CSV table of C-alpha atoms in Angstrom, one decimal:
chain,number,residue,atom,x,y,z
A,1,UNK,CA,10.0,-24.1,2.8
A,2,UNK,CA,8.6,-25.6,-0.4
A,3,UNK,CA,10.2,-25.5,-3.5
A,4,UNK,CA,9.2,-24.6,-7.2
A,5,UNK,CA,11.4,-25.6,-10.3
A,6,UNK,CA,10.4,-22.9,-13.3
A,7,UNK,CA,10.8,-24.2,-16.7
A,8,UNK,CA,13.1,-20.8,-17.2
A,9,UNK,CA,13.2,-19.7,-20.8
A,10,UNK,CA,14.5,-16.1,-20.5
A,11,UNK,CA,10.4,-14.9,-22.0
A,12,UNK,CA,7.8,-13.2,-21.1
A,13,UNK,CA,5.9,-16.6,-20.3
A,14,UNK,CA,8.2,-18.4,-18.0
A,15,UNK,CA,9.3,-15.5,-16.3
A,16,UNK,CA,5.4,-14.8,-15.5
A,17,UNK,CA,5.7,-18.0,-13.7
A,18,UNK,CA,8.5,-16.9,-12.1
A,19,UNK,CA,6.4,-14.0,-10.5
A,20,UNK,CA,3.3,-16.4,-9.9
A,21,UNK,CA,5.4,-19.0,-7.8
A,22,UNK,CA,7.4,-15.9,-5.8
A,23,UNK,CA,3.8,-14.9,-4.9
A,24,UNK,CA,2.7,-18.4,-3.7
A,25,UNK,CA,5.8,-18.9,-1.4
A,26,UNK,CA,7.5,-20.9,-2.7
A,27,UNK,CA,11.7,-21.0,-3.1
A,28,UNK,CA,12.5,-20.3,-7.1
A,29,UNK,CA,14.6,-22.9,-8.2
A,30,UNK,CA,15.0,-21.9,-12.3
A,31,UNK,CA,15.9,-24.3,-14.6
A,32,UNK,CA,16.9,-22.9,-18.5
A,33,UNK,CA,18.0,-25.1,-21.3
A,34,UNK,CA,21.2,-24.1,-23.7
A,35,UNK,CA,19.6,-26.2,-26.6
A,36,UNK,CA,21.2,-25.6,-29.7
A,37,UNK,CA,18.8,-22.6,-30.7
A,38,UNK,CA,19.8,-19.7,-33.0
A,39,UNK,CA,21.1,-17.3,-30.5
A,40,UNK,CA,22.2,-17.7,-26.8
A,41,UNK,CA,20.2,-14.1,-25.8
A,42,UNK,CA,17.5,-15.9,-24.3
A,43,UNK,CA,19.9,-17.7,-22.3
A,44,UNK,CA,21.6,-14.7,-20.7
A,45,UNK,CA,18.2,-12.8,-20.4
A,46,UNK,CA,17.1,-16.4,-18.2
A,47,UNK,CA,20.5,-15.3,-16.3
A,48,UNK,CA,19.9,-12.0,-15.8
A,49,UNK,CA,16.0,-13.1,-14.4
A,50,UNK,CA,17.2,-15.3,-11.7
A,51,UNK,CA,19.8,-12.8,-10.7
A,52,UNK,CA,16.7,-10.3,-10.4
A,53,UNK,CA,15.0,-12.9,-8.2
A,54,UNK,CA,17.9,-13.6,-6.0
A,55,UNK,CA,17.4,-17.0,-6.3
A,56,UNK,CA,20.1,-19.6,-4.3
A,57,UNK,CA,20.8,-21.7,-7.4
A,58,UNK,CA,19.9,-21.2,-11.3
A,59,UNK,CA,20.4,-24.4,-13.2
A,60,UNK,CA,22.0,-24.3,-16.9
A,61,UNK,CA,21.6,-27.4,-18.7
A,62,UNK,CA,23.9,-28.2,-22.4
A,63,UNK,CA,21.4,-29.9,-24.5
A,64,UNK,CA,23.2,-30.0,-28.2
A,65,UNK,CA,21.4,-33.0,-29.5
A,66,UNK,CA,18.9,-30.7,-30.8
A,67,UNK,CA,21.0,-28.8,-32.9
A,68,UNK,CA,22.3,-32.0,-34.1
A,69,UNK,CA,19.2,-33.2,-34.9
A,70,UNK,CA,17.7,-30.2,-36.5
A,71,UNK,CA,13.8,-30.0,-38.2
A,72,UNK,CA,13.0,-26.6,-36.6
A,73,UNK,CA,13.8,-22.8,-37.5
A,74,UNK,CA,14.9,-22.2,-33.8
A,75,UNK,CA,17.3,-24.8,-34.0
A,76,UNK,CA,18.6,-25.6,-37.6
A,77,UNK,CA,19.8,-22.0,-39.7
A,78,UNK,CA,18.9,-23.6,-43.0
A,79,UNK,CA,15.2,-23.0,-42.1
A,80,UNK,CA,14.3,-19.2,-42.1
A,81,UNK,CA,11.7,-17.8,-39.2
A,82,UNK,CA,8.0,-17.1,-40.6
A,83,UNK,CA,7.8,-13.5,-40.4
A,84,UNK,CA,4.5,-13.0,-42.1
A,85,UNK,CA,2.3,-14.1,-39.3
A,86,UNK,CA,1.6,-17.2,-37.3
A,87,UNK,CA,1.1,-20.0,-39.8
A,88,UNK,CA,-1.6,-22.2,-39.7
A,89,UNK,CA,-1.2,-25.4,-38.1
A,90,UNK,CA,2.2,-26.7,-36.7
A,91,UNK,CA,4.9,-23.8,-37.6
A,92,UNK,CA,8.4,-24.9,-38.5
A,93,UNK,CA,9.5,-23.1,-35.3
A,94,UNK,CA,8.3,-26.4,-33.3
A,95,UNK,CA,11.1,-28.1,-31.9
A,96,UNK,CA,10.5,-32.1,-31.8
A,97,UNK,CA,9.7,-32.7,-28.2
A,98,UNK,CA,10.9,-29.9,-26.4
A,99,UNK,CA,8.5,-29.9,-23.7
A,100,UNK,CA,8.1,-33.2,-23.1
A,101,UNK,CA,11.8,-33.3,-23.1
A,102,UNK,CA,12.4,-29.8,-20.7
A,103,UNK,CA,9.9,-31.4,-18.6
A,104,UNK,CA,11.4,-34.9,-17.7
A,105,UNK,CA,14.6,-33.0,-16.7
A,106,UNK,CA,12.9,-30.5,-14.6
A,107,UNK,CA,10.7,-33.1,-12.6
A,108,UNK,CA,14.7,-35.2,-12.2
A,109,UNK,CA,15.8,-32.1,-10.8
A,110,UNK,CA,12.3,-31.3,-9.1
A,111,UNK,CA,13.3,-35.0,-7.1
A,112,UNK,CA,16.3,-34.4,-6.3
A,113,UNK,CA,15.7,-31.4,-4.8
A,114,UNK,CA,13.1,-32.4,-2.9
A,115,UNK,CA,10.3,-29.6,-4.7
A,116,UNK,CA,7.0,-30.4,-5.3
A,117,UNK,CA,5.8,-27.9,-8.1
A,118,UNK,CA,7.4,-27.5,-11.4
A,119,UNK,CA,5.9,-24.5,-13.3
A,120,UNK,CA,6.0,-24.0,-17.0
A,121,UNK,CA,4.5,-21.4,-18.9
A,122,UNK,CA,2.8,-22.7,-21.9
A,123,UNK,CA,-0.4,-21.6,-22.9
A,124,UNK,CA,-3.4,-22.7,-24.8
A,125,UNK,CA,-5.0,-19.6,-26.3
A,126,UNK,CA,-2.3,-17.2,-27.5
A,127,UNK,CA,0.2,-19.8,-28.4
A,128,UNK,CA,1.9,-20.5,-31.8
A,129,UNK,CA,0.6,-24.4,-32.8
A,130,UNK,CA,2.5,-26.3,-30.7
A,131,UNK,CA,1.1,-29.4,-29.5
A,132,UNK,CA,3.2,-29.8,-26.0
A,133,UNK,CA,1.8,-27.0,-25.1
A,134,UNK,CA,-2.0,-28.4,-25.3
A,135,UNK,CA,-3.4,-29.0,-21.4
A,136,UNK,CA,-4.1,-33.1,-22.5
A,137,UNK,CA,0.1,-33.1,-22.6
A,138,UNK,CA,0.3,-31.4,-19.6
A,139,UNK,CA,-2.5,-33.9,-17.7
A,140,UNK,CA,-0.3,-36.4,-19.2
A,141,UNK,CA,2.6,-35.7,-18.3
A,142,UNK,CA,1.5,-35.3,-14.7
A,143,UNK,CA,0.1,-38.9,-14.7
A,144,UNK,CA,3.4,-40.2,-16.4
A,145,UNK,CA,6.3,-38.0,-13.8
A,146,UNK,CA,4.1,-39.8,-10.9
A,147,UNK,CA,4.7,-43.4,-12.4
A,148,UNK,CA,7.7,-42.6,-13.2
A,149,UNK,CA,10.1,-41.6,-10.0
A,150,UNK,CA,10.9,-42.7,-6.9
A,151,UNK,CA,9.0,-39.7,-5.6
A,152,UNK,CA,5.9,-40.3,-7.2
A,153,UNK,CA,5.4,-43.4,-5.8
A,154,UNK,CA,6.9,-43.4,-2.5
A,155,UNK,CA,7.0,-39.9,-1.5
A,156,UNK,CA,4.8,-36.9,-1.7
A,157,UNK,CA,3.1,-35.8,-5.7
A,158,UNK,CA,4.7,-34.2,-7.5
A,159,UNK,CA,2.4,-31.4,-9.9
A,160,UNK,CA,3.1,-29.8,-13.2
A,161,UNK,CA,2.0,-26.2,-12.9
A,162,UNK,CA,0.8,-23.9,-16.1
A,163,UNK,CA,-1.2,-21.2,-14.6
A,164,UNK,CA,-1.6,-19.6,-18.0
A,165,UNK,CA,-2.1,-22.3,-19.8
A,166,UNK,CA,-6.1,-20.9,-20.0
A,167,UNK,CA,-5.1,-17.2,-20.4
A,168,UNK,CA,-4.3,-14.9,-23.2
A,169,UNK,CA,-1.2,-13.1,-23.8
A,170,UNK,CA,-3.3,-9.9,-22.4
A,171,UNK,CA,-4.2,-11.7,-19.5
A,172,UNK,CA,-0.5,-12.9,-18.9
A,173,UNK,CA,0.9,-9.7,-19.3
A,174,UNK,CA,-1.9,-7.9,-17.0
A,175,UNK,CA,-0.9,-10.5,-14.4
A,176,UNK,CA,2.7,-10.6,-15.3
A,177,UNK,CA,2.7,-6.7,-14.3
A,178,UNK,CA,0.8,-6.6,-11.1
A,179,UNK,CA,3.0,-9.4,-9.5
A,180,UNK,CA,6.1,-6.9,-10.7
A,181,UNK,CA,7.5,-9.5,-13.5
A,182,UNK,CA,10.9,-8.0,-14.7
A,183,UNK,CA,9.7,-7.8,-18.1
A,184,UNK,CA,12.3,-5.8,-19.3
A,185,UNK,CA,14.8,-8.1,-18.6
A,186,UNK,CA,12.5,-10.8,-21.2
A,187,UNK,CA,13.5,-11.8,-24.6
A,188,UNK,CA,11.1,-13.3,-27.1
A,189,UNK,CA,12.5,-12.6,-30.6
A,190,UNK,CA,12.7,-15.6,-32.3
A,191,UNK,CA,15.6,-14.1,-34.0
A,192,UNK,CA,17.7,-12.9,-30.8
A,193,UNK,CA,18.9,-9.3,-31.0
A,194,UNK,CA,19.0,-6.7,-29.0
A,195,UNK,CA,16.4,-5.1,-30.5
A,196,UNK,CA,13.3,-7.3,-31.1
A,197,UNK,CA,12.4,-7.8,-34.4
A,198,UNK,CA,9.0,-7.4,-34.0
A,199,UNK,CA,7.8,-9.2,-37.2
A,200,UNK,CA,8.3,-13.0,-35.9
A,201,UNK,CA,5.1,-15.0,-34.9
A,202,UNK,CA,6.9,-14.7,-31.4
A,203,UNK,CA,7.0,-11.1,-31.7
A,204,UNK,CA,3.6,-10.3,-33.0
A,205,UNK,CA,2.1,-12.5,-30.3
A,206,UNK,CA,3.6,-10.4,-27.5
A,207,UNK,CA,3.2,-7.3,-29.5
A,208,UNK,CA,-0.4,-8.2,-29.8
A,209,UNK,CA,-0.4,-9.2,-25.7
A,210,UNK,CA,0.5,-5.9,-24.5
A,211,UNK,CA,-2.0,-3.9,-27.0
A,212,UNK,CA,-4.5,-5.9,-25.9
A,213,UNK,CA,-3.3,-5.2,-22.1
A,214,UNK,CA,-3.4,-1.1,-23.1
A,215,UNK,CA,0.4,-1.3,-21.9
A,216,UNK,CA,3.7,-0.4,-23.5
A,217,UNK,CA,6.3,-2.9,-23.8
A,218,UNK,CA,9.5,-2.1,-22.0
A,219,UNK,CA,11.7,-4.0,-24.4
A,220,UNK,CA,12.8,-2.3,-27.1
A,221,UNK,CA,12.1,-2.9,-31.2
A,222,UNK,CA,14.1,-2.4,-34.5
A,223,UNK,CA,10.7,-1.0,-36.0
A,224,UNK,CA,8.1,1.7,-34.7
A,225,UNK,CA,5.2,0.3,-32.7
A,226,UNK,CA,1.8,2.3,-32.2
A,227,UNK,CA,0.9,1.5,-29.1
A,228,UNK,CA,-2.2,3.2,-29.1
A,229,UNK,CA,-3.8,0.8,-31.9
């Protein structure tokens, strides 16, 4: 049977993608990244997802340097998370090369496994500034993970996947429910309780998702949410 990595974050995105490459067939091999960030949450949600999935192998990977190098509010405590709105431009939640990093080590994995398809949710529309998560990285770093490895050249293509890379959190969500996404088993609280704070750019975009969608987020929040508005 074919086999998908997902870029496995423990959110709402990546565990969209989860759902998508279940529906297309293929055998879910998740891949999450322990990277130094605030709070280890997302990390046991990302557990607690696979296990939902009954998937054969989850991959954990330890990737410390980015604490150690710091520069971003999900990695360095001396930088406090924006919770007045999304900023403008690049917020100081961007970690330096995350996806471009997340991406190399799922496409080693993807080849060693023998899967074709690595999926990873980033998204162009409803997204928070980042720029690897613009689709000229991703057509980038297809091109590069084909120069790159054994596979690539010698073997079958490998593909970087972002089916929502054109959709907005609305749209996600929408999908996200009719595929039967475990979204109450997602994290995206930039801040990592367990209650959402609901006032992190993070939050307020998925808030703002399933408004838009006319549905109720199963997660729960440490403040009141009109749903209706």
């Amino acid at each position: 049977m074919k086999k998908a990595v997902i870029v496995l974050s423990g959110g709402l995105d990546s565990t969209t993608c989860m759902s998508i490459a279940k529906s297309e067939g293929y055998v879910l091999c998740p891949i999450t990244f322990r990277y130094g960030q605030r709070h280890q949450r997302e990390v046991e949600q990302a557990k607690k997802i696979a296990a939902f999935y009954e998937v054969g192998e989850h991959r954990i990977v330890d990737l410390d340097f980015f604490k150690q190098l710091g520069g971003s509010a999900l990695t360095d405590v001396s930088i406090d998370v924006p919770e007045e709105g999304t900023e403008k431009g690049i917020p100081v939640t961007y970690v330096p090369a995350r996806n471009m990093i997340f991406l190399s080590l799922a496409t080693a994995y993807a080849e060693v496994i023998g899967a074709e398809t690595i999926f990873t949710g980033v998204s162009s529309v409803d997204y928070s500034g980042y720029p690897d998560c613009r689709p000229e990285f991703i057509q980038s770093m297809n091109q590069t993970i084909n120069l790159a490895t054994k596979t690539g050249v010698s073997a079958h293509h490998l593909t970087i996947k972002t089916p929502l890379m054109h959709l907005t959190k609305a749209e996600t969500v929408r999908l996200g429910m009719d595929l039967g996404a475990p979204y109450q088993l997602t994290t995206s609280c930039y801040n990592g309780g367990e209650e959402a704070c609901g006032t992190c750019d993070s939050c307020r975009l998925r808030i703002k998702g399933f408004k838009e969608a006319g549905l109720i987020d199963p997660i729960p929040y440490q403040i009141a949410i009109d749903w209706t508005k």
